[in-house]
Each structure stands twice: as C-alpha cells, then as structure tokens.
Amino acid sequence: MQEVRRSEEEMSSLFQAARKMARRYGLIGIAEPDDLVQTAMLELLNKNDGREANLGWMYRVVHSSAMDAGRQAKRERRVMFAGCYDLEKLAGTYLVHEEEAARDLEIDLPPRLKDLFARLSKPHAEAMVLYLEGCSYGEIAALTGMRKGTVRSRLHYARRQARTILSDLAQGELA
C-alpha cells in the first residue's frame, strides 16, 4: 500500500467538517461529538487506499461512527437495566411518590414542555414520562398496571398528540 500524505489545510478542513457533522449527532443525543470526531480523524489517518478523502467520505465515517455508538449505548442500557431493580418495589415507590414526582416534573421542565404535558391526558403523560426516563414497554406496564399493548398504544397516541401540540406551540410563537 502506498502512503498518502495529506496537507495541513486538507486535514483542517476535514476536521472542521467532521466537527460540524458530529455536532448534529450530539444534539440529538446519539453520541458525544468529540468521540465521533476522534474516531473519524483516526479513520482518516489510517486511510491508505490511495483514494482522496472528501466530504462525502467523511460524512459516511461520522454517520457510521454515530450509529455504532448508538447501538453500543443501546446494548449497554439493556445490560445495565436488566434485572437491576425489583419492579414491584419500584412500582410501590412510584405510586407512593406520584404527586411528588409530578411536582418535580413541574419544576424541572421548560415552559414549552410543561404546556405539552398539561395538554396530554394523565395516562398518556404518565406513559410518556416513564418512557422518556428510559423504561421499556414491559417496565412501564409493570409500574402502571397496564398491559404491554396498552402501553404501546398510549405512547403512540401521546407521541402523535405531542407532535400536534408542539407544532401548534411553534405556530403560536411564530405568529
């Protein structure tokens, strides 16, 4: 294999492009942008197939790194939460502290999300909050006493309603 020399300018422009691309994945919470950039730059340094590394190639490397990081995080969550707590005990705690949790939710949320949860029905909001906290469908079912299919249905309708509410709120802000 022939060694490919890259100019400092080329490396700098690809680095800046990788940072910009990785930032998008960081904003949606898939992976840490710095980790993605580091992986992409290592790929660039190890690339020696003789072809030029362009922005399309860099995008593909950053995207692949982000998807790999997302899959790894999903596996780690599954392992970390598998059997790490007693659902009956957690359900009891959830029911006992439901009003306290609602107060905490009220305090911690930005106004736009407070409005969203105020407009959702209580069962939809409850399922949505538990899902956003990282509970699986089965865990939500165990905590709330719903069937798993009901949890899926409530989350589906809660997401649909949330999209509508958020778009209405955005329209109100633009008007």
Coordinates of C-alpha atoms in Angstrom, one line a residue:
M1 CA 0.0 0.0 0.0
Q2 CA 1.2 3.4 -0.8
E3 CA 1.3 6.1 2.0
V4 CA -0.9 9.0 1.4
R5 CA 0.3 12.4 2.5
R6 CA -2.4 15.0 3.4
S7 CA -1.8 18.7 3.6
E8 CA -2.4 20.5 6.8
E9 CA -5.1 22.5 5.1
E10 CA -6.9 19.3 3.9
M11 CA -6.7 17.8 7.4
S12 CA -8.0 21.0 8.9
S13 CA -11.0 21.3 6.5
L14 CA -11.9 17.6 7.1
F15 CA -11.6 18.1 10.8
Q16 CA -13.9 21.1 10.7
A17 CA -16.4 19.2 8.6
A18 CA -16.3 16.2 10.9
R19 CA -16.9 18.5 13.9
K20 CA -19.9 20.1 12.2
M21 CA -21.4 16.8 11.3
A22 CA -20.7 15.2 14.7
R23 CA -22.3 18.2 16.5
R24 CA -25.7 17.2 14.9
Y25 CA -25.5 13.7 16.3
G26 CA -24.5 15.2 19.7
L27 CA -27.6 17.5 19.7
I28 CA -29.9 14.6 19.3
G29 CA -28.1 12.6 22.0
I30 CA -26.8 9.7 19.9
A31 CA -23.1 10.1 20.9
E32 CA -20.6 12.6 22.2
P33 CA -19.5 14.8 19.2
D34 CA -15.8 14.8 20.3
D35 CA -15.8 11.0 20.3
L36 CA -17.2 10.9 16.8
V37 CA -14.7 13.4 15.6
Q38 CA -11.8 11.5 17.1
T39 CA -13.0 8.2 15.5
A40 CA -13.4 10.0 12.1
M41 CA -9.9 11.5 12.3
L42 CA -8.4 8.1 13.2
E43 CA -10.1 6.6 10.2
L44 CA -8.7 9.4 8.1
L45 CA -5.2 8.9 9.4
N46 CA -5.4 5.1 8.8
K47 CA -7.0 5.5 5.4
N48 CA -4.4 4.5 2.8
D49 CA -6.3 3.1 -0.1
G50 CA -4.9 5.8 -2.4
R51 CA -8.2 7.5 -3.0
E52 CA -8.9 11.0 -1.8
A53 CA -10.8 11.6 1.4
N54 CA -13.6 14.0 0.6
L55 CA -16.6 15.4 2.5
G56 CA -18.8 12.6 1.3
W57 CA -16.4 10.0 2.7
M58 CA -16.1 12.0 6.0
Y59 CA -19.9 12.2 6.3
R60 CA -20.1 8.4 5.9
V61 CA -17.4 7.8 8.5
V62 CA -19.1 10.2 11.1
H63 CA -22.5 8.7 10.4
S64 CA -21.2 5.1 10.8
S65 CA -19.4 6.1 14.0
A66 CA -22.6 7.7 15.4
M67 CA -24.7 4.6 14.5
D68 CA -22.1 2.3 16.1
A69 CA -22.1 4.4 19.2
G70 CA -25.9 4.4 19.4
R71 CA -26.0 0.6 19.0
Q72 CA -23.4 0.2 21.7
A73 CA -25.2 2.5 24.1
K74 CA -28.4 0.6 23.5
R75 CA -26.7 -2.7 24.3
E76 CA -25.1 -1.2 27.4
R77 CA -28.5 0.2 28.6
R78 CA -30.1 -3.2 28.1
V79 CA -27.4 -4.9 30.1
M80 CA -27.3 -2.2 32.8
F81 CA -31.1 -2.3 33.4
A82 CA -31.7 -6.0 33.0
G83 CA -32.7 -7.1 36.5
C84 CA -31.0 -4.2 38.3
Y85 CA -34.1 -3.4 40.3
D86 CA -37.2 -5.0 41.7
L87 CA -40.2 -3.8 39.6
E88 CA -42.7 -4.4 42.4
K89 CA -40.7 -2.3 44.8
L90 CA -40.2 0.4 42.2
A91 CA -43.9 0.3 41.3
G92 CA -44.8 0.9 45.0
T93 CA -42.3 3.8 45.2
Y94 CA -43.7 5.2 42.0
L95 CA -47.3 5.1 43.3
V96 CA -46.4 6.4 46.8
H97 CA -44.4 9.3 45.3
E98 CA -46.6 10.0 42.3
E99 CA -47.6 13.5 43.5
E100 CA -44.0 14.4 44.5
A101 CA -42.8 13.2 41.1
A102 CA -45.4 15.4 39.4
R103 CA -44.2 18.4 41.4
D104 CA -40.6 17.6 40.4
L105 CA -41.7 17.3 36.8
E106 CA -43.4 20.7 37.1
I107 CA -40.3 22.3 38.5
D108 CA -37.7 20.8 36.1
L109 CA -39.5 21.3 32.7
P110 CA -39.1 24.3 30.4
P111 CA -42.4 26.1 29.9
R112 CA -43.0 24.6 26.4
L113 CA -42.8 21.1 27.8
K114 CA -44.9 21.9 30.8
D115 CA -47.6 23.1 28.4
L116 CA -47.2 19.9 26.4
F117 CA -47.6 17.6 29.5
A118 CA -50.5 19.8 30.7
R119 CA -52.4 19.2 27.5
L120 CA -51.8 15.4 27.4
S121 CA -54.2 13.2 29.3
K122 CA -52.9 11.8 32.6
P123 CA -52.5 8.2 31.3
H124 CA -50.7 9.4 28.1
A125 CA -48.4 11.8 30.1
E126 CA -47.6 9.1 32.6
A127 CA -46.6 6.6 29.9
M128 CA -44.6 9.3 28.1
V129 CA -42.7 10.4 31.2
L130 CA -41.8 6.8 32.1
Y131 CA -40.7 6.1 28.6
L132 CA -38.6 9.3 28.5
E133 CA -37.0 8.2 31.8
G134 CA -35.7 5.1 29.9
C135 CA -38.3 2.5 31.0
S136 CA -39.1 -0.3 28.5
Y137 CA -42.7 -1.1 27.5
G138 CA -42.7 -4.0 29.9
E139 CA -41.4 -1.9 32.8
I140 CA -44.0 0.8 32.1
A141 CA -46.7 -1.9 32.1
A142 CA -45.4 -3.3 35.4
L143 CA -45.2 0.1 37.0
T144 CA -48.6 1.3 35.9
G145 CA -50.6 -1.9 35.9
M146 CA -51.3 -1.5 32.2
R147 CA -50.9 -4.3 29.6
K148 CA -47.9 -4.0 27.3
G149 CA -50.2 -3.4 24.3
T150 CA -51.9 -0.6 26.1
V151 CA -48.6 1.0 26.9
R152 CA -47.6 0.9 23.2
S153 CA -51.0 2.3 22.2
R154 CA -50.8 5.1 24.8
L155 CA -47.2 6.0 23.7
H156 CA -48.3 6.0 20.1
Y157 CA -51.1 8.4 20.7
A158 CA -49.1 10.5 23.2
R159 CA -46.4 11.0 20.5
R160 CA -48.9 11.9 17.9
Q161 CA -50.6 14.4 20.2
A162 CA -47.2 15.8 21.3
R163 CA -46.3 16.4 17.7
T164 CA -49.5 18.3 17.1
I165 CA -49.2 20.3 20.4
L166 CA -45.6 21.2 19.7
S167 CA -46.3 22.3 16.1
D168 CA -49.3 24.4 17.5
L169 CA -47.0 26.0 20.1
A170 CA -44.4 26.7 17.4
Q171 CA -47.1 28.3 15.2
G172 CA -48.1 30.4 18.1
E173 CA -44.6 31.6 18.7
L174 CA -44.2 32.5 15.0
A175 CA -47.4 34.4 14.9

